[in-house]
PDB file of C-alpha atoms in Angstrom:
ATOM      1  CA  MET R 140      17.789 -74.511  31.712  1.00 64.00           C
ATOM      2  CA  ASN R 141      20.170 -71.474  33.238  1.00 80.00           C
ATOM      3  CA  THR R 142      16.936 -69.766  31.900  1.00 91.00           C
ATOM      4  CA  LEU R 143      13.856 -71.257  33.484  1.00 94.00           C
ATOM      5  CA  LEU R 144      16.334 -71.978  36.901  1.00 94.00           C
ATOM      6  CA  SER R 145      16.148 -68.013  36.881  1.00 95.00           C
ATOM      7  CA  LEU R 146      12.672 -67.615  36.573  1.00 96.00           C
ATOM      8  CA  ILE R 147      12.202 -69.744  39.605  1.00 95.00           C
ATOM      9  CA  THR R 148      14.201 -68.249  41.058  1.00 96.00           C
ATOM     10  CA  GLU R 149      12.989 -64.795  40.218  1.00 96.00           C
ATOM     11  CA  ILE R 150       8.841 -66.012  41.292  1.00 96.00           C
ATOM     12  CA  GLU R 151      10.994 -67.282  44.593  1.00 94.00           C
ATOM     13  CA  HIS R 152      11.944 -64.017  45.885  1.00 95.00           C
ATOM     14  CA  GLY R 153       8.271 -62.689  45.263  1.00 94.00           C
ATOM     15  CA  ASN R 154       8.716 -60.288  41.627  1.00 96.00           C
ATOM     16  CA  PHE R 155       5.404 -59.784  40.435  1.00 96.00           C
ATOM     17  CA  ASN R 156       6.840 -60.270  36.078  1.00 96.00           C
ATOM     18  CA  ALA R 157       8.455 -63.242  36.858  1.00 97.00           C
ATOM     19  CA  LEU R 158       5.352 -64.433  37.880  1.00 97.00           C
ATOM     20  CA  ALA R 159       3.148 -62.823  35.536  1.00 96.00           C
ATOM     21  CA  ARG R 160       5.815 -64.751  33.129  1.00 97.00           C
ATOM     22  CA  ALA R 161       5.293 -68.062  34.825  1.00 97.00           C
ATOM     23  CA  ILE R 162       1.612 -68.307  34.577  1.00 96.00           C
ATOM     24  CA  THR R 163       1.536 -67.047  30.661  1.00 94.00           C
ATOM     25  CA  LEU R 164       3.740 -69.493  30.006  1.00 95.00           C
ATOM     26  CA  VAL R 165       1.887 -72.551  31.793  1.00 92.00           C
ATOM     27  CA  GLU R 166      -2.190 -70.715  30.907  1.00 90.00           C
ATOM     28  CA  ASN R 167      -0.945 -70.942  27.053  1.00 89.00           C
ATOM     29  CA  ASP R 168       1.150 -73.969  27.614  1.00 87.00           C
ATOM     30  CA  ILE R 169       4.232 -72.536  25.639  1.00 92.00           C
ATOM     31  CA  PRO R 170       8.186 -74.093  26.439  1.00 90.00           C
ATOM     32  CA  PRO R 171       8.836 -74.252  29.118  1.00 93.00           C
ATOM     33  CA  ALA R 172       5.357 -74.321  30.655  1.00 92.00           C
ATOM     34  CA  ALA R 173       5.679 -78.775  31.603  1.00 90.00           C
ATOM     35  CA  GLU R 174       9.834 -78.187  33.096  1.00 93.00           C
ATOM     36  CA  LEU R 175       8.615 -75.069  35.448  1.00 95.00           C
ATOM     37  CA  LEU R 176       5.514 -77.039  37.345  1.00 92.00           C
ATOM     38  CA  ARG R 177       8.398 -79.624  37.556  1.00 92.00           C
ATOM     39  CA  SER R 178      10.816 -77.456  39.108  1.00 93.00           C
ATOM     40  CA  ILE R 179       9.002 -75.464  41.048  1.00 92.00           C
ATOM     41  CA  ASN R 180       9.292 -75.645  45.245  1.00 90.00           C
ATOM     42  CA  VAL R 181       5.546 -75.760  45.130  1.00 89.00           C
ATOM     43  CA  GLU R 182       5.138 -74.750  49.416  1.00 88.00           C
ATOM     44  CA  VAL R 183       1.994 -77.248  50.574  1.00 82.00           C
ATOM     45  CA  ASN R 184       1.178 -74.826  54.066  1.00 86.00           C
ATOM     46  CA  VAL R 185       0.367 -71.786  52.374  1.00 91.00           C
ATOM     47  CA  PRO R 186      -3.363 -71.885  52.491  1.00 91.00           C
ATOM     48  CA  VAL R 187      -5.788 -71.786  48.824  1.00 93.00           C
ATOM     49  CA  ILE R 188      -9.076 -69.957  49.722  1.00 94.00           C
ATOM     50  CA  GLY R 189     -12.033 -70.999  47.488  1.00 91.00           C
ATOM     51  CA  ILE R 190     -14.830 -68.466  46.966  1.00 92.00           C
ATOM     52  CA  THR R 191     -17.444 -69.022  45.841  1.00 86.00           C
ATOM     53  CA  GLY R 192     -21.468 -68.935  44.985  1.00 83.00           C
ATOM     54  CA  PRO R 193     -23.577 -66.746  42.849  1.00 80.00           C
ATOM     55  CA  PRO R 194     -24.356 -64.267  40.606  1.00 80.00           C
ATOM     56  CA  GLY R 195     -24.323 -61.293  42.591  1.00 84.00           C
ATOM     57  CA  ALA R 196     -23.669 -62.462  45.846  1.00 88.00           C
ATOM     58  CA  GLY R 197     -20.717 -60.092  45.937  1.00 90.00           C
ATOM     59  CA  LYS R 198     -18.113 -62.256  45.675  1.00 91.00           C
ATOM     60  CA  SER R 199     -15.007 -59.712  44.226  1.00 89.00           C
ATOM     61  CA  THR R 200     -16.286 -57.111  46.639  1.00 91.00           C
ATOM     62  CA  LEU R 201     -15.995 -59.838  49.606  1.00 95.00           C
ATOM     63  CA  VAL R 202     -12.958 -60.549  48.381  1.00 94.00           C
ATOM     64  CA  ASN R 203     -11.163 -56.838  47.590  1.00 93.00           C
ATOM     65  CA  ALA R 204     -12.031 -56.588  51.983  1.00 95.00           C
ATOM     66  CA  ILE R 205     -10.785 -59.571  52.149  1.00 96.00           C
ATOM     67  CA  THR R 206      -7.327 -58.638  50.341  1.00 95.00           C
ATOM     68  CA  ALA R 207      -7.784 -55.369  52.261  1.00 94.00           C
ATOM     69  CA  LYS R 208      -8.355 -56.261  55.312  1.00 95.00           C
ATOM     70  CA  ILE R 209      -5.266 -59.017  55.639  1.00 95.00           C
ATOM     71  CA  THR R 210      -2.942 -57.362  53.412  1.00 96.00           C
ATOM     72  CA  ALA R 211      -2.987 -54.574  56.772  1.00 95.00           C
ATOM     73  CA  ASP R 212      -1.449 -56.660  58.884  1.00 91.00           C
ATOM     74  CA  GLY R 213       1.376 -57.228  56.417  1.00 93.00           C
ATOM     75  CA  LYS R 214       0.643 -60.180  54.773  1.00 96.00           C
ATOM     76  CA  LYS R 215       1.023 -61.102  50.957  1.00 97.00           C
ATOM     77  CA  ILE R 216      -2.004 -62.289  49.108  1.00 97.00           C
ATOM     78  CA  ALA R 217      -2.563 -63.227  45.651  1.00 97.00           C
ATOM     79  CA  ILE R 218      -6.267 -63.613  44.387  1.00 94.00           C
ATOM     80  CA  LEU R 219      -6.959 -65.797  40.901  1.00 93.00           C
ATOM     81  CA  ALA R 220     -10.399 -64.938  39.831  1.00 88.00           C
ATOM     82  CA  VAL R 221     -12.014 -67.488  37.506  1.00 83.00           C
ATOM     83  CA  ASP R 222     -13.928 -66.001  34.391  1.00 70.00           C
ATOM     84  CA  PRO R 223     -16.907 -67.756  32.383  1.00 60.00           C
ATOM     85  CA  THR R 224     -15.345 -68.679  29.040  1.00 51.00           C
ATOM     86  CA  SER R 225     -16.260 -66.451  25.808  1.00 48.00           C
ATOM     87  CA  PRO R 226     -18.075 -69.235  23.737  1.00 44.00           C
ATOM     88  CA  PHE R 227     -16.190 -67.012  21.132  1.00 44.00           C
ATOM     89  CA  ASN R 228     -13.558 -66.927  21.316  1.00 44.00           C
ATOM     90  CA  PHE R 229     -12.777 -68.764  24.809  1.00 46.00           C
ATOM     91  CA  GLY R 230     -11.435 -65.653  26.615  1.00 44.00           C
ATOM     92  CA  SER R 231     -12.772 -64.543  30.168  1.00 43.00           C
ATOM     93  CA  LEU R 232     -16.202 -62.952  30.153  1.00 42.00           C
ATOM     94  CA  LEU R 233     -16.501 -60.634  33.301  1.00 47.00           C
ATOM     95  CA  GLY R 234     -12.965 -58.834  34.642  1.00 47.00           C
ATOM     96  CA  ASP R 235     -13.209 -58.903  38.160  1.00 50.00           C
ATOM     97  CA  ARG R 236      -9.915 -57.590  38.247  1.00 53.00           C
ATOM     98  CA  ILE R 237     -12.527 -54.315  37.875  1.00 56.00           C
ATOM     99  CA  ARG R 238     -14.102 -54.296  40.997  1.00 59.00           C
ATOM    100  CA  MET R 239     -10.469 -54.985  42.541  1.00 67.00           C
ATOM    101  CA  ALA R 240      -9.167 -52.154  41.218  1.00 65.00           C
ATOM    102  CA  GLN R 241      -8.223 -50.262  44.361  1.00 70.00           C
ATOM    103  CA  GLN R 242      -5.591 -53.008  45.408  1.00 77.00           C
ATOM    104  CA  PHE R 243      -3.378 -52.536  41.730  1.00 76.00           C
ATOM    105  CA  ASN R 244      -0.904 -50.705  43.537  1.00 83.00           C
ATOM    106  CA  ASN R 245      -0.152 -52.228  46.868  1.00 90.00           C
ATOM    107  CA  PRO R 246       2.875 -54.365  46.902  1.00 92.00           C
ATOM    108  CA  ASN R 247       1.472 -56.887  48.697  1.00 95.00           C
ATOM    109  CA  VAL R 248      -1.098 -58.245  46.032  1.00 96.00           C
ATOM    110  CA  TYR R 249      -0.606 -59.776  42.759  1.00 96.00           C
ATOM    111  CA  ILE R 250      -4.458 -60.256  40.725  1.00 93.00           C
ATOM    112  CA  ARG R 251      -4.398 -62.703  38.008  1.00 91.00           C
ATOM    113  CA  SER R 252      -7.868 -63.165  36.034  1.00 87.00           C
ATOM    114  CA  LEU R 253      -8.039 -66.705  34.416  1.00 83.00           C
ATOM    115  CA  ALA R 254     -10.690 -67.487  31.718  1.00 71.00           C
ATOM    116  CA  THR R 255     -12.675 -71.139  32.757  1.00 60.00           C
ATOM    117  CA  ARG R 256     -11.613 -73.253  29.205  1.00 55.00           C
ATOM    118  CA  GLY R 257     -14.818 -74.677  29.298  1.00 50.00           C
ATOM    119  CA  ALA R 258     -14.717 -76.586  32.917  1.00 47.00           C
ATOM    120  CA  LEU R 259     -18.234 -76.130  34.418  1.00 43.00           C
ATOM    121  CA  GLY R 260     -17.309 -75.766  37.888  1.00 44.00           C
ATOM    122  CA  GLY R 261     -14.959 -72.789  37.399  1.00 46.00           C
ATOM    123  CA  ILE R 262     -12.462 -75.275  37.986  1.00 59.00           C
ATOM    124  CA  SER R 263      -9.862 -76.536  34.408  1.00 67.00           C
ATOM    125  CA  ALA R 264      -6.574 -78.114  34.518  1.00 76.00           C
ATOM    126  CA  LYS R 265      -4.824 -74.655  34.497  1.00 84.00           C
ATOM    127  CA  THR R 266      -6.297 -72.663  37.276  1.00 86.00           C
ATOM    128  CA  ILE R 267      -4.851 -75.983  39.081  1.00 85.00           C
ATOM    129  CA  GLU R 268      -1.491 -75.167  37.939  1.00 89.00           C
ATOM    130  CA  ILE R 269      -1.714 -71.974  37.752  1.00 93.00           C
ATOM    131  CA  VAL R 270      -1.904 -72.665  41.917  1.00 93.00           C
ATOM    132  CA  ASP R 271       0.441 -74.378  42.239  1.00 92.00           C
ATOM    133  CA  VAL R 272       3.159 -71.363  40.468  1.00 96.00           C
ATOM    134  CA  LEU R 273       1.596 -69.417  42.543  1.00 96.00           C
ATOM    135  CA  LYS R 274       2.362 -71.371  45.792  1.00 95.00           C
ATOM    136  CA  ALA R 275       5.492 -70.851  44.844  1.00 95.00           C
ATOM    137  CA  GLY R 276       5.611 -67.028  44.716  1.00 96.00           C
ATOM    138  CA  GLY R 277       5.986 -66.379  49.059  1.00 94.00           C
ATOM    139  CA  PHE R 278       2.535 -65.915  49.654  1.00 96.00           C
ATOM    140  CA  ASP R 279       0.932 -65.167  53.069  1.00 94.00           C
ATOM    141  CA  LEU R 280      -2.546 -66.878  51.408  1.00 95.00           C
ATOM    142  CA  ILE R 281      -4.212 -67.320  48.014  1.00 96.00           C
ATOM    143  CA  LEU R 282      -8.198 -66.105  46.825  1.00 95.00           C
ATOM    144  CA  VAL R 283      -9.811 -68.142  44.153  1.00 93.00           C
ATOM    145  CA  GLU R 284     -12.667 -66.612  43.075  1.00 90.00           C
ATOM    146  CA  THR R 285     -14.689 -68.960  41.184  1.00 83.00           C
ATOM    147  CA  VAL R 286     -17.259 -69.384  39.126  1.00 66.00           C
ATOM    148  CA  GLY R 287     -20.730 -70.492  40.990  1.00 60.00           C
ATOM    149  CA  VAL R 288     -23.752 -71.647  39.336  1.00 50.00           C
ATOM    150  CA  GLY R 289     -26.131 -73.845  41.216  1.00 46.00           C
ATOM    151  CA  GLN R 290     -24.254 -77.502  41.668  1.00 42.00           C
ATOM    152  CA  SER R 291     -20.972 -76.844  40.163  1.00 45.00           C
ATOM    153  CA  GLU R 292     -19.481 -74.507  43.020  1.00 51.00           C
ATOM    154  CA  VAL R 293     -18.202 -78.390  43.973  1.00 53.00           C
ATOM    155  CA  GLU R 294     -15.328 -78.593  41.862  1.00 62.00           C
ATOM    156  CA  ILE R 295     -13.519 -75.701  44.431  1.00 71.00           C
ATOM    157  CA  ALA R 296     -13.632 -78.295  46.822  1.00 65.00           C
ATOM    158  CA  GLY R 297     -10.843 -80.441  45.213  1.00 66.00           C
ATOM    159  CA  LEU R 298      -8.049 -77.343  44.625  1.00 77.00           C
ATOM    160  CA  ALA R 299      -9.175 -74.653  48.377  1.00 85.00           C
ATOM    161  CA  ASP R 300      -8.503 -75.673  51.650  1.00 86.00           C
ATOM    162  CA  LYS R 301     -11.513 -73.473  52.944  1.00 89.00           C
ATOM    163  CA  THR R 302     -14.227 -73.820  49.722  1.00 88.00           C
ATOM    164  CA  VAL R 303     -16.286 -71.044  51.351  1.00 92.00           C
ATOM    165  CA  VAL R 304     -19.644 -70.349  49.970  1.00 89.00           C
ATOM    166  CA  VAL R 305     -21.346 -66.681  49.509  1.00 91.00           C
ATOM    167  CA  LEU R 306     -24.635 -65.792  49.546  1.00 90.00           C
ATOM    168  CA  VAL R 307     -27.413 -63.044  49.769  1.00 90.00           C
ATOM    169  CA  PRO R 308     -30.773 -62.443  51.571  1.00 89.00           C
ATOM    170  CA  GLU R 309     -32.433 -62.674  48.452  1.00 82.00           C
ATOM    171  CA  SER R 310     -31.154 -66.727  48.504  1.00 70.00           C
ATOM    172  CA  GLY R 311     -33.241 -67.999  51.375  1.00 59.00           C
ATOM    173  CA  ASP R 312     -36.208 -68.987  48.629  1.00 57.00           C
ATOM    174  CA  GLU R 313     -33.169 -71.680  47.338  1.00 57.00           C
ATOM    175  CA  ILE R 314     -32.726 -72.750  51.266  1.00 61.00           C
ATOM    176  CA  GLN R 315     -33.877 -76.620  50.687  1.00 58.00           C
ATOM    177  CA  ASN R 316     -31.171 -76.466  47.346  1.00 53.00           C
ATOM    178  CA  ILE R 317     -28.114 -75.781  49.225  1.00 61.00           C
ATOM    179  CA  LYS R 318     -28.181 -79.004  51.732  1.00 55.00           C
ATOM    180  CA  SER R 319     -28.246 -81.363  48.393  1.00 55.00           C
ATOM    181  CA  GLY R 320     -24.355 -79.808  47.055  1.00 60.00           C
ATOM    182  CA  LEU R 321     -22.997 -77.058  48.612  1.00 64.00           C
ATOM    183  CA  MET R 322     -23.661 -78.878  52.066  1.00 65.00           C
ATOM    184  CA  GLU R 323     -21.366 -81.478  51.328  1.00 67.00           C
ATOM    185  CA  ILE R 324     -18.091 -78.770  50.327  1.00 72.00           C
ATOM    186  CA  ALA R 325     -18.281 -75.525  52.570  1.00 82.00           C
ATOM    187  CA  GLN R 326     -16.436 -74.643  54.568  1.00 88.00           C
ATOM    188  CA  GLY R 327     -17.988 -71.553  55.875  1.00 92.00           C
ATOM    189  CA  PHE R 328     -20.772 -69.610  54.016  1.00 93.00           C
ATOM    190  CA  VAL R 329     -20.688 -65.354  54.460  1.00 95.00           C
ATOM    191  CA  VAL R 330     -23.931 -64.174  54.324  1.00 95.00           C
ATOM    192  CA  ASN R 331     -22.701 -61.493  51.926  1.00 95.00           C
ATOM    193  CA  LYS R 332     -25.228 -57.710  52.509  1.00 95.00           C
ATOM    194  CA  ALA R 333     -26.423 -59.115  55.358  1.00 95.00           C
ATOM    195  CA  ASP R 334     -28.311 -55.198  56.048  1.00 96.00           C
ATOM    196  CA  ARG R 335     -30.737 -56.078  53.710  1.00 93.00           C
ATOM    197  CA  GLU R 336     -34.294 -56.828  54.940  1.00 91.00           C
ATOM    198  CA  GLY R 337     -34.219 -60.576  55.612  1.00 89.00           C
ATOM    199  CA  ALA R 338     -30.722 -61.544  56.898  1.00 92.00           C
ATOM    200  CA  ASP R 339     -30.703 -62.138  59.720  1.00 93.00           C
ATOM    201  CA  THR R 340     -33.581 -64.979  59.674  1.00 90.00           C
ATOM    202  CA  PHE R 341     -31.591 -66.575  56.289  1.00 90.00           C
ATOM    203  CA  ALA R 342     -28.417 -66.663  58.506  1.00 91.00           C
ATOM    204  CA  ASN R 343     -30.839 -68.295  61.043  1.00 91.00           C
ATOM    205  CA  ASN R 344     -32.705 -70.381  59.081  1.00 87.00           C
ATOM    206  CA  LEU R 345     -28.962 -71.357  57.512  1.00 87.00           C
ATOM    207  CA  LYS R 346     -27.749 -71.962  60.238  1.00 89.00           C
ATOM    208  CA  LYS R 347     -30.346 -74.312  61.298  1.00 87.00           C
ATOM    209  CA  LEU R 348     -29.623 -76.410  58.831  1.00 83.00           C
ATOM    210  CA  VAL R 349     -25.899 -76.811  59.335  1.00 83.00           C
ATOM    211  CA  HIS R 350     -26.793 -77.843  62.261  1.00 80.00           C
ATOM    212  CA  GLN R 351     -29.659 -80.331  61.098  1.00 80.00           C
ATOM    213  CA  GLN R 352     -26.577 -81.884  58.907  1.00 74.00           C
ATOM    214  CA  HIS R 353     -24.373 -82.686  61.818  1.00 65.00           C
ATOM    215  CA  GLN R 354     -21.769 -80.114  60.618  1.00 74.00           C
ATOM    216  CA  VAL R 355     -19.013 -77.623  61.477  1.00 81.00           C
ATOM    217  CA  ILE R 356     -19.520 -75.331  59.497  1.00 88.00           C
ATOM    218  CA  PRO R 357     -19.538 -71.202  59.979  1.00 94.00           C
ATOM    219  CA  VAL R 358     -21.978 -68.864  58.704  1.00 94.00           C
ATOM    220  CA  PHE R 359     -20.786 -65.522  59.013  1.00 97.00           C
ATOM    221  CA  LYS R 360     -22.459 -62.303  58.166  1.00 97.00           C
ATOM    222  CA  THR R 361     -21.019 -60.049  56.314  1.00 98.00           C
ATOM    223  CA  VAL R 362     -21.639 -56.246  53.944  1.00 97.00           C
ATOM    224  CA  ALA R 363     -18.659 -55.844  52.071  1.00 95.00           C
ATOM    225  CA  ASP R 364     -18.728 -52.546  50.572  1.00 93.00           C
ATOM    226  CA  LYS R 365     -19.210 -50.958  54.077  1.00 95.00           C
ATOM    227  CA  ASN R 366     -16.226 -53.730  56.177  1.00 95.00           C
ATOM    228  CA  GLU R 367     -19.071 -54.898  58.401  1.00 97.00           C
ATOM    229  CA  GLY R 368     -17.316 -57.902  59.352  1.00 97.00           C
ATOM    230  CA  ILE R 369     -14.590 -58.574  58.023  1.00 97.00           C
ATOM    231  CA  ASP R 370     -12.403 -59.273  60.701  1.00 96.00           C
ATOM    232  CA  SER R 371     -13.951 -61.988  62.598  1.00 97.00           C
ATOM    233  CA  LEU R 372     -13.758 -63.817  58.677  1.00 97.00           C
ATOM    234  CA  CYS R 373     -10.263 -63.298  57.578  1.00 96.00           C
ATOM    235  CA  ASP R 374      -9.197 -64.591  61.199  1.00 94.00           C
ATOM    236  CA  TRP R 375     -11.041 -67.731  60.665  1.00 95.00           C
ATOM    237  CA  LEU R 376      -9.328 -67.634  57.198  1.00 94.00           C
ATOM    238  CA  LEU R 377      -6.062 -67.512  58.436  1.00 91.00           C
ATOM    239  CA  LYS R 378      -6.872 -70.565  61.371  1.00 90.00           C
ATOM    240  CA  PRO R 379      -5.028 -73.736  59.466  1.00 85.00           C
ATOM    241  CA  ALA R 380      -7.489 -76.374  58.780  1.00 77.00           C
ATOM    242  CA  VAL R 381      -8.595 -79.529  60.291  1.00 72.00           C
ATOM    243  CA  ALA R 382      -6.115 -81.804  58.869  1.00 63.00           C
ATOM    244  CA  ASP R 383      -8.117 -84.703  57.093  1.00 66.00           C
ATOM    245  CA  ASN R 384      -5.949 -87.805  55.268  1.00 63.00           C
ATOM    246  CA  SER R 385      -8.592 -89.795  53.936  1.00 66.00           C
ATOM    247  CA  ARG R 386     -10.294 -85.991  51.818  1.00 66.00           C
ATOM    248  CA  ARG R 387      -7.192 -84.923  51.141  1.00 69.00           C
ATOM    249  CA  SER R 388      -5.660 -88.274  49.693  1.00 75.00           C
ATOM    250  CA  PHE R 389      -9.450 -88.322  47.488  1.00 73.00           C
ATOM    251  CA  LEU R 390      -8.952 -84.645  46.329  1.00 70.00           C
ATOM    252  CA  LEU R 391      -5.293 -84.967  45.327  1.00 74.00           C
ATOM    253  CA  ALA R 392      -6.538 -87.829  43.012  1.00 80.00           C
ATOM    254  CA  GLU R 393      -9.813 -85.408  41.683  1.00 75.00           C
ATOM    255  CA  LYS R 394      -6.468 -82.720  40.624  1.00 77.00           C
ATOM    256  CA  ALA R 395      -3.966 -86.049  39.230  1.00 82.00           C
ATOM    257  CA  PHE R 396      -7.477 -86.873  36.991  1.00 83.00           C
ATOM    258  CA  LYS R 397      -8.232 -82.907  35.809  1.00 79.00           C
ATOM    259  CA  ILE R 398      -4.711 -83.038  35.023  1.00 82.00           C
ATOM    260  CA  ILE R 399      -4.118 -85.980  33.365  1.00 86.00           C
ATOM    261  CA  GLN R 400      -7.517 -85.372  31.617  1.00 83.00           C
ATOM    262  CA  HIS R 401      -6.387 -82.114  30.577  1.00 80.00           C
ATOM    263  CA  TYR R 402      -2.951 -83.680  28.371  1.00 82.00           C
ATOM    264  CA  ARG R 403      -5.087 -86.379  26.829  1.00 84.00           C
ATOM    265  CA  MET R 404      -7.171 -83.207  25.265  1.00 83.00           C
ATOM    266  CA  THR R 405      -4.282 -80.932  24.096  1.00 81.00           C
ATOM    267  CA  ASN R 406      -4.685 -82.651  20.428  1.00 83.00           C
ATOM    268  CA  VAL R 407      -8.513 -81.296  20.169  1.00 86.00           C
ATOM    269  CA  ASP R 408      -8.070 -78.098  18.480  1.00 86.00           C
ATOM    270  CA  ARG R 409     -11.784 -76.265  19.635  1.00 83.00           C
ATOM    271  CA  LYS R 410     -11.001 -73.616  16.621  1.00 87.00           C
ATOM    272  CA  ARG R 411     -10.994 -76.455  13.532  1.00 90.00           C
ATOM    273  CA  LEU R 412     -13.322 -78.095  15.730  1.00 91.00           C
ATOM    274  CA  ARG R 413     -15.649 -75.517  15.230  1.00 89.00           C
ATOM    275  CA  GLU R 414     -15.228 -75.189  11.409  1.00 92.00           C
ATOM    276  CA  GLU R 415     -15.625 -78.451  10.580  1.00 92.00           C
ATOM    277  CA  ILE R 416     -18.500 -78.925  12.412  1.00 91.00           C
ATOM    278  CA  ASP R 417     -19.380 -75.491  10.191  1.00 91.00           C
ATOM    279  CA  LYS R 418     -18.661 -77.453   7.661  1.00 91.00           C
ATOM    280  CA  ALA R 419     -21.258 -80.502   8.404  1.00 91.00           C
ATOM    281  CA  TRP R 420     -23.637 -79.542  10.280  1.00 90.00           C
ATOM    282  CA  HIS R 421     -25.760 -78.736   7.320  1.00 88.00           C
ATOM    283  CA  LYS R 422     -25.322 -82.017   5.411  1.00 89.00           C
ATOM    284  CA  PRO R 423     -27.858 -84.350   5.436  1.00 91.00           C
ATOM    285  CA  GLY R 424     -27.475 -87.537   7.535  1.00 88.00           C
ATOM    286  CA  PHE R 425     -25.732 -85.425   9.786  1.00 88.00           C
ATOM    287  CA  ASN R 426     -24.979 -87.469  13.080  1.00 89.00           C
ATOM    288  CA  ILE R 427     -22.794 -85.771  16.142  1.00 88.00           C
ATOM    289  CA  TYR R 428     -21.869 -89.086  17.758  1.00 87.00           C
ATOM    290  CA  ARG R 429     -20.469 -89.925  13.717  1.00 89.00           C
ATOM    291  CA  PHE R 430     -19.156 -86.287  13.539  1.00 90.00           C
ATOM    292  CA  THR R 431     -17.066 -86.847  16.896  1.00 89.00           C
ATOM    293  CA  ASP R 432     -15.718 -90.860  16.135  1.00 89.00           C
ATOM    294  CA  ASN R 433     -12.533 -89.202  13.910  1.00 83.00           C
ATOM    295  CA  TRP R 434     -11.653 -87.037  16.849  1.00 82.00           C
ATOM    296  CA  SER R 435     -10.943 -88.769  19.849  1.00 67.00           C
TER     297      SER R 435
END
């Protein structure tokens, strides 16, 4: 117990080594992870910003530019890069930290990659728990960069205070598909790589779409690798989110559901499941529904 209290104290004093140890415990369900989560002082006022969007939109480059701007003002920032999970070893695939290499030696920046662990929208119960650990670490801002493929971005809304959807001018042909899902969860849009042809037209069409939906959602144009448009985006990110108690209640319920779902599934060993199905599937009369009855 004394060791746990010591670890929590080090986290609250901004010790990145202690923070890394705590996150490893939580990510892998190593004792005393459960006690740690119930004992840490989760600072609810630390803003969590979700950065999502399709692959190739420049999310990591944008996060890097945002980080450079915010830390230049003396603020501390944590970045959680949620990568797709390898179907073979369940580790993360992309390694987004490579694109943030210039931040590695910044004492005000903590970067961690996390595998999605099969969560289609990129948000698992582990992501939720790790963000809560980060909230105890004395940061001014937490950025969560997620996998964004189709409508699965919606899951980030259950975690973030503000959700930013990053698009590129080439997304123009898909603008009618955007409104069905992303319009409901985005608090801001970023048209990145705005020096490309068609960027102004795409941004204007996006603004019209927002207006048609009678929503107040800002649309920012950035060229992240040249630090263009970053200042106005950061000013907006640091403004407190407008309180919506009904939405907050809904999102907390979603968060609770994911945590309950995760712990109800802890007795399912995915490696053993794969081994057992490898033995069973080629037998005559194999039926996956009968097979899963033994795992329910």
